[in-house]
PDB file of C-alpha atoms in Angstrom:
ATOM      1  CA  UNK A 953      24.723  22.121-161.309  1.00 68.00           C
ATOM      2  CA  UNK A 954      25.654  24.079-158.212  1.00 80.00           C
ATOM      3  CA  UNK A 955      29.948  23.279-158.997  1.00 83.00           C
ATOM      4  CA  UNK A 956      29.025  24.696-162.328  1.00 85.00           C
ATOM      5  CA  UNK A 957      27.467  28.261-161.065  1.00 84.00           C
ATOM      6  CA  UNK A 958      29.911  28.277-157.907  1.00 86.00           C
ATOM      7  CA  UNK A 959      32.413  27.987-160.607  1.00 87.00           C
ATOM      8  CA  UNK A 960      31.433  30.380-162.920  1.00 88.00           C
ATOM      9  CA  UNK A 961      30.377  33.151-160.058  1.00 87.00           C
ATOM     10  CA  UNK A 962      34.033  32.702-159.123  1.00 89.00           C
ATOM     11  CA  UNK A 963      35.174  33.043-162.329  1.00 90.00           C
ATOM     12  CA  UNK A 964      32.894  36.624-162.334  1.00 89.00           C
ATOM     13  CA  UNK A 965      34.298  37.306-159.441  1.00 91.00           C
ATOM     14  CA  UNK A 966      37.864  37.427-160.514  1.00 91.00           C
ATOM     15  CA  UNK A 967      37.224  39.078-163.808  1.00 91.00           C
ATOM     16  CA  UNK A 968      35.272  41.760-161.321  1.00 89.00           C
ATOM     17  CA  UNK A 969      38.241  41.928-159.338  1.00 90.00           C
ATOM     18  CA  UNK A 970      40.642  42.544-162.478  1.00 90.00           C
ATOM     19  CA  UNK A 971      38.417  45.429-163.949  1.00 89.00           C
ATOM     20  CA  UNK A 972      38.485  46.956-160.798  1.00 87.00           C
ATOM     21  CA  UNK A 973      42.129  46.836-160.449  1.00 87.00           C
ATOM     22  CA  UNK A 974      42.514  48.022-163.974  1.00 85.00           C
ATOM     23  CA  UNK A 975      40.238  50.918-162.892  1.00 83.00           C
ATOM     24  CA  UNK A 976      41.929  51.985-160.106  1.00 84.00           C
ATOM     25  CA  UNK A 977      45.102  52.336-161.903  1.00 82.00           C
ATOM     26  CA  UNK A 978      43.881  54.190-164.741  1.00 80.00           C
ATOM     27  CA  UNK A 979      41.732  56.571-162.641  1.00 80.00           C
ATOM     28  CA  UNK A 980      45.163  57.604-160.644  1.00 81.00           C
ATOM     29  CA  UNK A 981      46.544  58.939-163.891  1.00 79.00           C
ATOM     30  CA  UNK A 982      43.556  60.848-164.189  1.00 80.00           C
ATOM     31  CA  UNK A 983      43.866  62.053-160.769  1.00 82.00           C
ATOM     32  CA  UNK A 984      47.146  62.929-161.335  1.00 84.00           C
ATOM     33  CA  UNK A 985      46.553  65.189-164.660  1.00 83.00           C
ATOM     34  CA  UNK A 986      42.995  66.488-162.664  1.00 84.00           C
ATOM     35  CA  UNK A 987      45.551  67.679-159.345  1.00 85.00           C
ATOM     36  CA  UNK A 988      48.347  69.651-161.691  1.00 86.00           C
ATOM     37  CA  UNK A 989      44.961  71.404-163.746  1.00 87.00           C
ATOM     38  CA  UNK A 990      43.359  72.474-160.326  1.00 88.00           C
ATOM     39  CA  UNK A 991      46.580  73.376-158.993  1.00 88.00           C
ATOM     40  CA  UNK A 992      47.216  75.443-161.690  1.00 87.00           C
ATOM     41  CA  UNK A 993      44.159  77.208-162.117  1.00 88.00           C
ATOM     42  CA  UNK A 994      44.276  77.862-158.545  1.00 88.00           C
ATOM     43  CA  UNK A 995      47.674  79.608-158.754  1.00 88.00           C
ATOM     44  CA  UNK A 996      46.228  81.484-161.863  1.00 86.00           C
ATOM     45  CA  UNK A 997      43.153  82.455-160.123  1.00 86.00           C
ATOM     46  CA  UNK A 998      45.353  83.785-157.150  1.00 84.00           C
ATOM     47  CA  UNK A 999      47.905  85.794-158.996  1.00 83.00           C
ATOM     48  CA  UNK A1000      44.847  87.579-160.928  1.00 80.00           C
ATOM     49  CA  UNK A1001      43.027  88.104-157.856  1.00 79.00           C
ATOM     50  CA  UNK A1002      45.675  89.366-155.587  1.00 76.00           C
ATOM     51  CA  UNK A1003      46.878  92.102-158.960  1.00 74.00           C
ATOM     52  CA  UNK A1004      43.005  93.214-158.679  1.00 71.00           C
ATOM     53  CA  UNK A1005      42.937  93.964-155.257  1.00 64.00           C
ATOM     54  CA  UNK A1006      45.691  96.459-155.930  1.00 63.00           C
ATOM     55  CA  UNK A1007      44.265  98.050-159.211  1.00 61.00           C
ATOM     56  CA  UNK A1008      40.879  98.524-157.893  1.00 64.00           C
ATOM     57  CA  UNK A1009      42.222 100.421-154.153  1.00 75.00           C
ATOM     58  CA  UNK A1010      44.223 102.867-156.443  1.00 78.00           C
ATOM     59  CA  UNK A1011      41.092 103.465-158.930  1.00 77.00           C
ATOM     60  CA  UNK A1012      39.157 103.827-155.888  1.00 80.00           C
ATOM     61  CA  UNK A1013      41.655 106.287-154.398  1.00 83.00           C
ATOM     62  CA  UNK A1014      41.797 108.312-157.368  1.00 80.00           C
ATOM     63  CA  UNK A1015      38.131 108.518-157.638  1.00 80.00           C
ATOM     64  CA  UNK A1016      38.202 109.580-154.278  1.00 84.00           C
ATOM     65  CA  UNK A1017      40.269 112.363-154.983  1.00 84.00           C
ATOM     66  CA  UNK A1018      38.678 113.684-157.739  1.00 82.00           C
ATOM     67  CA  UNK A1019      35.349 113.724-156.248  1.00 82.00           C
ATOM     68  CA  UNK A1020      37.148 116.022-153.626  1.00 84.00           C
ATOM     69  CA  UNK A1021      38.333 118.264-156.159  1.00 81.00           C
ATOM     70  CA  UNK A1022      34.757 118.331-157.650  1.00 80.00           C
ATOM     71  CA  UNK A1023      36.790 117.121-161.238  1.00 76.00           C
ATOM     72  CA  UNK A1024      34.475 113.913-161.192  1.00 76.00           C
ATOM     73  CA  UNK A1025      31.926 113.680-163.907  1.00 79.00           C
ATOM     74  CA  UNK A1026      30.624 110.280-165.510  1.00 80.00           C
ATOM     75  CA  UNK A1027      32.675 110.193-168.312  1.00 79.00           C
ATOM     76  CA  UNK A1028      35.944 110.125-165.742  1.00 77.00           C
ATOM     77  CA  UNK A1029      34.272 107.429-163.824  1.00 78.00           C
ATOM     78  CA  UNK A1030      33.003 105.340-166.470  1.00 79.00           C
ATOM     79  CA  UNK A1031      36.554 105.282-167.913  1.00 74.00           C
ATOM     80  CA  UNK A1032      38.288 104.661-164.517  1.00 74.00           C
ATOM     81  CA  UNK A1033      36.202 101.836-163.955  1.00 76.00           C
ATOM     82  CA  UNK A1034      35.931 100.450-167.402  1.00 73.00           C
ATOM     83  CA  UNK A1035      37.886  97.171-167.181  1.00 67.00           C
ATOM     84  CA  UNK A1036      40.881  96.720-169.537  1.00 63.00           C
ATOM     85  CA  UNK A1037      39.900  93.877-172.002  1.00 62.00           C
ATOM     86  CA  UNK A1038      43.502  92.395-173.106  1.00 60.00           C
ATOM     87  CA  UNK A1039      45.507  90.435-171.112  1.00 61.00           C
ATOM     88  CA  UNK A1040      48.079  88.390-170.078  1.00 60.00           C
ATOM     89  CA  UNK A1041      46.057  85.866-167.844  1.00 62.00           C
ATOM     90  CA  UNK A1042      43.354  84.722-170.736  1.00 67.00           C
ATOM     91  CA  UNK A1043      46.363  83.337-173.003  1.00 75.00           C
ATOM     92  CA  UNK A1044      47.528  81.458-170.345  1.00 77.00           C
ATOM     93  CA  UNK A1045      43.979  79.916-169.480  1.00 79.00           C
ATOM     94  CA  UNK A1046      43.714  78.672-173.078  1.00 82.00           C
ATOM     95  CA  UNK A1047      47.373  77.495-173.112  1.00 84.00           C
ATOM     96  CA  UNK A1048      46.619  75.227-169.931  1.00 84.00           C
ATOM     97  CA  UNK A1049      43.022  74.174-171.044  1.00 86.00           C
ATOM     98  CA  UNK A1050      44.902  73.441-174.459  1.00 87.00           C
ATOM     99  CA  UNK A1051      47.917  71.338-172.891  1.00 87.00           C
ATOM    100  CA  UNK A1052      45.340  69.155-170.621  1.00 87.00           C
ATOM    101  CA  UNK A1053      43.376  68.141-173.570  1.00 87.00           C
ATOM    102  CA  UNK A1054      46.675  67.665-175.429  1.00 87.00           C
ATOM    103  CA  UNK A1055      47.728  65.330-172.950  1.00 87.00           C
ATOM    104  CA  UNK A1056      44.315  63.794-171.911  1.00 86.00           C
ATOM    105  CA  UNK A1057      44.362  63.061-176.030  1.00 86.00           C
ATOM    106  CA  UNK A1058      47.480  61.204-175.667  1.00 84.00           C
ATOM    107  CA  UNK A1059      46.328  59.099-172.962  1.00 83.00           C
ATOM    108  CA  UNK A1060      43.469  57.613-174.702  1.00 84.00           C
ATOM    109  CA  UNK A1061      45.030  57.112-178.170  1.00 80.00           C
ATOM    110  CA  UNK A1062      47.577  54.961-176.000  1.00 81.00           C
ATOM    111  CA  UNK A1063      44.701  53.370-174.880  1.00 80.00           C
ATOM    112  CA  UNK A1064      43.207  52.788-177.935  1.00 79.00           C
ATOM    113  CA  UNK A1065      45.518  51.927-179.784  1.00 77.00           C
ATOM    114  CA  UNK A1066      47.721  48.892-178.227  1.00 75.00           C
ATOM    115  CA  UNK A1067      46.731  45.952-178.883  1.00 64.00           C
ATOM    116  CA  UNK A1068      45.740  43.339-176.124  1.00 61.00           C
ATOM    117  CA  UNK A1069      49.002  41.481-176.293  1.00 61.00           C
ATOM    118  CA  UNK A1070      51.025  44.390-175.441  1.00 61.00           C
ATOM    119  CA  UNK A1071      48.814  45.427-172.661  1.00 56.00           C
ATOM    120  CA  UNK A1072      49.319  41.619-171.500  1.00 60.00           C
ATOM    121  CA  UNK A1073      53.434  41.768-171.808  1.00 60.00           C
ATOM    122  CA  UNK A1074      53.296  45.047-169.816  1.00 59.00           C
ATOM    123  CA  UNK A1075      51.594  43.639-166.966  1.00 58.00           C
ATOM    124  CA  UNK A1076      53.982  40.577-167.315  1.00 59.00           C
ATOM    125  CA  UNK A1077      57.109  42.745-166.969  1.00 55.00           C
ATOM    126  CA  UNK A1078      55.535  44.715-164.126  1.00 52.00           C
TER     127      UNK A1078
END
């Protein structure tokens, strides 16, 4: 009786050890596709930040000047300040978000898709 569960907790062990494998090499795709999204939308978030800064000093200067000049009423202001609603940087936030999913999509209909003896040759081969 004890051969029997010694055997079988081995046997659990191994098949615990294979689905971890399996894991760990699935989850560094993942990683991979995660690293090049947050990379990008860091770059993205830089660049837009970075062409603020410089919009809103000379908006600020402007205003500046005008109040001077006493030419400053809230209409000026309100249009001054109003932010500009198309742009670039949106497109390019859906085009990303759109290309990760289209990838991410690819992935798991791979996954799905393949059969268990193909999965098996592949490891083979490797």
């Amino acid at each position: 009786m004890s051969k029997e569960l010694e055997k079988k907790s081995e046997e659990l062990e191994q098949t615990l050890a294979k689905q971890l494998e399996l894991l760990k090499k699935d989850s560094e795709d993942w990683l991979k596709v995660g690293a090049v999204v947050a990379v990008g939308a860091l770059l993205a978030y830089g660049i837009v930040k970075a062409t603020r800064k410089k919009k809103e000093k000379t908006t600020d200067k402007a205003l500046e000047v005008l109040e001077k000049e006493g030419l400053l009423n809230d209409d000026i202001k309100k249009r001054l300040t109003k932010s500009k609603r198309s742009t670039f940087w949106p497109n390019l936030t859906q085009r990303l978000v759109i290309l990760g999913l289209a990838l991410a999509k690819d992935k798991i209909y791979n996954e799905i898709f393949t059969s268990p003896a193909e999965v098996n040759e592949g490891e083979k081969s490797k």
